[in-house]
Amino acid sequence: MQTFGQFSTNFDHEYLTKHYIYINEKDENREDILIDVNDLENLLKKKRKTVAGTIFLYNPTISPVGFNNNSLLADQGFEFDDEFHELNFNDMMNLFSKSIRDGYRGKLLEVKYLFNLNKANIEPTPILEELDADLDKYNSNQLTRYDKQLNYQDYINMSLNGKFVYFGSGHKHDRHHKEIIAYARNIAAQAIKLGKEVYFTHDNNYDADECIDVAYFLSPLAVGKIKEKRINAFKNAFRTNPPIIQKLS
């Protein structure tokens, strides 16, 4: 598997605005089955044929090859040139590379995020309050803390390629973050409106239909006792193309 992305910046905030993964042909030790940025661009010219579907996650923490996430990319000399760059693997991409294989080879999967802010651990921080406040202003002319176009999904005009959307965006927003919950629900509703098949992992808290109503989509990664259950659920979901809805036992 290979992964590519485009980065943008504004007011010292850095965003991953486009992200694709490519599932290589079977013999992944052969260099001639790897693709480069030019190959990716050619595949994207035929999105209807080459993009199998979309995976929605919470937010990215990932860097281009040759850079890292220990500091801002700008401080490391990265040029924000609106071009695709091959990316390093993070824990999520490592899981994808072990889970998404047969049935997807030679295809692209688009990765989208609730928030494109490329920063670690934004869930339990004051940033979450800022995002909720931003979304309250999103449809107005008021200025937002984070760039409206770079950080958020314009779900009303959202374009989705492929047959399905797999939501692994998590449910870490607290109940009082009503704008974030509404935003996540609207994205899921728009995916359905666009005729996409929707898949995710859930548990006993909600049945499948309720998950869509309340935007309760478990992240593929977790810590503690449920870590392996989440990983295995994601692997099982992607044993087929399209994937399937998984319920944790």
Short mmCIF file of C-alpha atoms in Angstrom, two decimals:
data_model
loop_
_atom_site.label_atom_id
_atom_site.label_comp_id
_atom_site.label_asym_id
_atom_site.label_seq_id
_atom_site.Cartn_x
_atom_site.Cartn_y
_atom_site.Cartn_z
CA MET A 1 0.00 0.00 0.00
CA GLN A 2 1.09 3.55 -0.70
CA THR A 3 -0.44 6.78 0.50
CA PHE A 4 -0.36 10.31 -0.95
CA GLY A 5 -1.62 13.69 0.19
CA GLN A 6 -1.81 17.42 -0.44
CA PHE A 7 -1.11 19.91 2.33
CA SER A 8 -2.15 23.54 2.73
CA THR A 9 -1.49 26.13 5.39
CA ASN A 10 -3.10 29.31 6.66
CA PHE A 11 -2.34 31.39 9.77
CA ASP A 12 0.18 28.81 11.05
CA HIS A 13 -2.36 25.99 10.88
CA GLU A 14 -1.55 23.08 8.60
CA TYR A 15 -4.16 20.96 6.87
CA LEU A 16 -4.17 17.71 4.90
CA THR A 17 -6.71 18.66 2.25
CA LYS A 18 -6.54 15.60 -0.02
CA HIS A 19 -5.54 12.05 0.85
CA TYR A 20 -5.56 8.85 -1.19
CA ILE A 21 -4.24 5.38 -0.57
CA TYR A 22 -3.30 3.01 -3.36
CA ILE A 23 -3.58 -0.74 -2.87
CA ASN A 24 -0.71 -2.22 -4.81
CA GLU A 25 -0.88 -5.36 -6.86
CA LYS A 26 -0.16 -8.60 -5.02
CA ASP A 27 3.65 -8.90 -5.14
CA GLU A 28 4.43 -5.85 -3.06
CA ASN A 29 8.17 -6.56 -3.07
CA ARG A 30 8.42 -5.73 -6.76
CA GLU A 31 9.35 -2.11 -7.35
CA ASP A 32 7.58 -2.04 -10.70
CA ILE A 33 4.17 -2.32 -9.01
CA LEU A 34 4.78 0.86 -6.99
CA ILE A 35 3.33 4.09 -8.30
CA ASP A 36 4.61 7.66 -8.17
CA VAL A 37 2.82 11.00 -8.06
CA ASN A 38 2.46 11.11 -11.85
CA ASP A 39 0.84 7.67 -11.81
CA LEU A 40 -1.51 8.85 -9.07
CA GLU A 41 -2.52 11.90 -11.10
CA ASN A 42 -3.31 9.66 -14.07
CA LEU A 43 -5.44 7.37 -11.90
CA LEU A 44 -7.33 10.39 -10.55
CA LYS A 45 -8.26 11.42 -14.09
CA LYS A 46 -10.44 8.29 -14.14
CA LYS A 47 -11.90 8.48 -10.63
CA ARG A 48 -15.10 6.68 -11.49
CA LYS A 49 -13.11 3.59 -12.42
CA THR A 50 -10.15 3.84 -10.09
CA VAL A 51 -11.59 4.99 -6.72
CA ALA A 52 -13.27 2.11 -4.90
CA GLY A 53 -14.71 4.21 -2.08
CA THR A 54 -14.07 6.65 0.76
CA ILE A 55 -12.96 6.14 4.36
CA PHE A 56 -13.88 8.90 6.82
CA LEU A 57 -11.62 9.46 9.83
CA TYR A 58 -11.50 12.09 12.58
CA ASN A 59 -8.41 14.14 11.76
CA PRO A 60 -4.95 13.44 10.31
CA THR A 61 -1.59 13.22 11.98
CA ILE A 62 0.66 12.35 9.09
CA SER A 63 3.69 13.74 7.27
CA PRO A 64 5.24 13.64 3.81
CA VAL A 65 8.19 11.33 3.24
CA GLY A 66 11.32 13.13 4.48
CA PHE A 67 9.42 15.04 7.17
CA ASN A 68 7.82 14.22 10.53
CA ASN A 69 5.05 15.30 12.89
CA ASN A 70 7.35 16.47 15.68
CA SER A 71 6.98 20.09 14.57
CA LEU A 72 5.15 22.15 11.96
CA LEU A 73 6.00 21.14 8.41
CA ALA A 74 6.73 24.79 7.62
CA ASP A 75 9.42 24.81 10.32
CA GLN A 76 11.02 21.79 8.62
CA GLY A 77 11.23 23.56 5.28
CA PHE A 78 8.27 21.86 3.59
CA GLU A 79 6.92 23.75 0.59
CA PHE A 80 3.15 23.97 0.36
CA ASP A 81 2.97 23.69 -3.41
CA ASP A 82 -0.54 22.23 -3.91
CA GLU A 83 1.06 19.06 -5.27
CA PHE A 84 0.63 15.48 -4.08
CA HIS A 85 3.41 14.04 -1.94
CA GLU A 86 3.97 10.46 -0.88
CA LEU A 87 3.31 10.12 2.84
CA ASN A 88 4.86 8.28 5.73
CA PHE A 89 2.76 5.62 7.43
CA ASN A 90 1.17 6.32 10.80
CA ASP A 91 -0.62 3.78 13.02
CA MET A 92 -3.85 4.10 11.03
CA MET A 93 -2.11 3.60 7.70
CA ASN A 94 -0.24 0.59 9.10
CA LEU A 95 -3.60 -0.95 9.97
CA PHE A 96 -4.96 -0.16 6.51
CA SER A 97 -1.96 -1.77 4.82
CA LYS A 98 -2.55 -5.00 6.76
CA SER A 99 -6.32 -5.02 6.29
CA ILE A 100 -7.21 -3.71 2.82
CA ARG A 101 -5.85 -6.06 0.21
CA ASP A 102 -7.62 -8.59 -2.00
CA GLY A 103 -10.60 -7.09 -3.75
CA TYR A 104 -9.03 -3.63 -3.74
CA ARG A 105 -5.73 -4.21 -5.55
CA GLY A 106 -4.94 -1.69 -8.24
CA LYS A 107 -7.57 0.67 -6.79
CA LEU A 108 -7.52 3.92 -4.86
CA LEU A 109 -9.39 4.69 -1.66
CA GLU A 110 -9.97 8.30 -0.76
CA VAL A 111 -9.49 9.22 2.88
CA LYS A 112 -11.53 12.16 4.16
CA TYR A 113 -11.59 13.69 7.62
CA LEU A 114 -14.14 15.45 9.78
CA PHE A 115 -11.38 17.97 10.38
CA ASN A 116 -8.38 18.36 8.10
CA LEU A 117 -6.23 19.98 10.79
CA ASN A 118 -2.99 17.99 10.71
CA LYS A 119 -2.28 17.84 14.42
CA ALA A 120 -2.05 15.09 17.02
CA ASN A 121 -4.48 14.60 19.90
CA ILE A 122 -7.05 17.26 19.12
CA GLU A 123 -9.93 15.31 20.68
CA PRO A 124 -9.38 15.91 24.41
CA THR A 125 -8.09 19.49 24.06
CA PRO A 126 -9.57 23.02 23.94
CA ILE A 127 -9.33 22.70 20.15
CA LEU A 128 -12.55 20.69 20.32
CA GLU A 129 -14.32 23.69 21.83
CA GLU A 130 -12.92 25.88 19.06
CA LEU A 131 -14.14 23.48 16.38
CA ASP A 132 -17.61 23.38 17.89
CA ALA A 133 -17.70 27.19 18.00
CA ASP A 134 -16.44 27.34 14.40
CA LEU A 135 -19.20 25.06 13.16
CA ASP A 136 -21.77 27.29 14.84
CA LYS A 137 -20.47 30.08 12.56
CA TYR A 138 -19.82 27.91 9.53
CA ASN A 139 -22.88 28.95 7.51
CA SER A 140 -22.55 32.62 8.39
CA ASN A 141 -20.19 35.39 7.31
CA GLN A 142 -18.42 35.33 10.67
CA LEU A 143 -14.72 34.56 10.83
CA THR A 144 -13.76 31.13 12.14
CA ARG A 145 -10.69 30.09 14.10
CA TYR A 146 -9.79 27.47 11.50
CA ASP A 147 -10.03 27.96 7.76
CA LYS A 148 -13.55 27.14 6.53
CA GLN A 149 -12.43 25.71 3.20
CA LEU A 150 -9.27 23.97 4.36
CA ASN A 151 -10.48 22.43 7.62
CA TYR A 152 -14.11 21.46 7.11
CA GLN A 153 -16.15 19.33 4.74
CA ASP A 154 -18.65 21.31 2.67
CA TYR A 155 -21.09 18.44 3.06
CA ILE A 156 -23.85 20.08 1.01
CA ASN A 157 -21.55 20.19 -2.03
CA MET A 158 -19.48 17.16 -1.04
CA SER A 159 -18.21 14.93 -3.82
CA LEU A 160 -17.76 11.23 -3.08
CA ASN A 161 -16.25 8.77 -5.50
CA GLY A 162 -16.67 5.02 -5.51
CA LYS A 163 -19.56 2.90 -4.33
CA PHE A 164 -19.24 3.15 -0.57
CA VAL A 165 -18.28 5.23 2.43
CA TYR A 166 -16.78 3.58 5.50
CA PHE A 167 -17.10 5.79 8.59
CA GLY A 168 -14.30 5.31 11.13
CA SER A 169 -14.49 8.88 12.39
CA GLY A 170 -15.02 7.97 16.03
CA HIS A 171 -17.42 9.30 18.66
CA LYS A 172 -15.13 11.15 21.05
CA HIS A 173 -16.98 14.44 20.84
CA ASP A 174 -18.89 15.05 24.05
CA ARG A 175 -22.67 15.30 24.08
CA HIS A 176 -22.50 19.06 24.64
CA HIS A 177 -20.59 19.52 21.36
CA LYS A 178 -23.87 19.74 19.51
CA GLU A 179 -22.45 21.45 16.43
CA ILE A 180 -19.83 18.75 15.89
CA ILE A 181 -22.44 16.01 16.28
CA ALA A 182 -24.78 17.76 13.83
CA TYR A 183 -21.87 18.20 11.40
CA ALA A 184 -20.94 14.50 11.55
CA ARG A 185 -24.60 13.52 11.13
CA ASN A 186 -24.96 15.79 8.11
CA ILE A 187 -21.93 14.23 6.44
CA ALA A 188 -23.38 10.74 6.91
CA ALA A 189 -26.79 11.85 5.69
CA GLN A 190 -25.27 13.43 2.60
CA ALA A 191 -23.36 10.23 1.80
CA ILE A 192 -26.65 8.33 1.85
CA LYS A 193 -28.35 11.05 -0.20
CA LEU A 194 -25.61 10.65 -2.82
CA GLY A 195 -26.51 6.98 -3.09
CA LYS A 196 -23.44 5.60 -1.35
CA GLU A 197 -23.48 2.39 0.64
CA VAL A 198 -22.53 3.26 4.22
CA TYR A 199 -20.49 0.96 6.49
CA PHE A 200 -18.96 1.27 9.97
CA THR A 201 -18.25 -0.57 13.20
CA HIS A 202 -20.59 -0.28 16.19
CA ASP A 203 -21.21 -1.88 19.57
CA ASN A 204 -24.12 -2.56 21.90
CA ASN A 205 -24.72 1.13 22.62
CA TYR A 206 -26.63 1.58 19.36
CA ASP A 207 -27.94 -0.61 16.60
CA ALA A 208 -26.84 0.06 13.03
CA ASP A 209 -29.68 2.41 12.09
CA GLU A 210 -29.28 4.43 15.28
CA CYS A 211 -25.54 4.87 14.63
CA ILE A 212 -26.27 6.85 11.48
CA ASP A 213 -28.83 9.01 13.31
CA VAL A 214 -26.40 9.94 16.09
CA ALA A 215 -23.10 9.78 14.11
CA TYR A 216 -21.75 6.98 16.30
CA PHE A 217 -18.99 5.37 14.23
CA LEU A 218 -16.21 3.61 16.11
CA SER A 219 -12.64 4.40 15.17
CA PRO A 220 -10.57 1.46 13.86
CA LEU A 221 -7.96 2.24 16.52
CA ALA A 222 -8.38 2.22 20.28
CA VAL A 223 -6.35 1.57 23.43
CA GLY A 224 -6.73 -0.85 26.27
CA LYS A 225 -8.90 -3.96 26.31
CA ILE A 226 -10.83 -3.09 23.15
CA LYS A 227 -7.78 -2.40 20.99
CA GLU A 228 -7.64 -5.83 19.37
CA LYS A 229 -11.42 -5.99 18.96
CA ARG A 230 -11.44 -2.74 17.02
CA ILE A 231 -8.52 -3.81 14.83
CA ASN A 232 -10.10 -7.18 14.08
CA ALA A 233 -13.45 -5.55 13.30
CA PHE A 234 -11.81 -3.29 10.74
CA LYS A 235 -9.95 -6.21 9.17
CA ASN A 236 -13.15 -8.23 8.96
CA ALA A 237 -15.05 -5.32 7.46
CA PHE A 238 -12.59 -5.07 4.58
CA ARG A 239 -12.35 -8.75 3.75
CA THR A 240 -14.87 -7.99 1.00
CA ASN A 241 -15.41 -5.22 -1.54
CA PRO A 242 -17.56 -3.40 -0.61
CA PRO A 243 -16.90 -3.77 3.12
CA ILE A 244 -19.58 -4.70 5.65
CA ILE A 245 -21.03 -3.30 8.86
CA GLN A 246 -19.34 -4.88 11.88
CA LYS A 247 -20.70 -5.17 15.39
CA LEU A 248 -18.25 -5.67 18.25
CA SER A 249 -19.02 -8.75 20.29
#
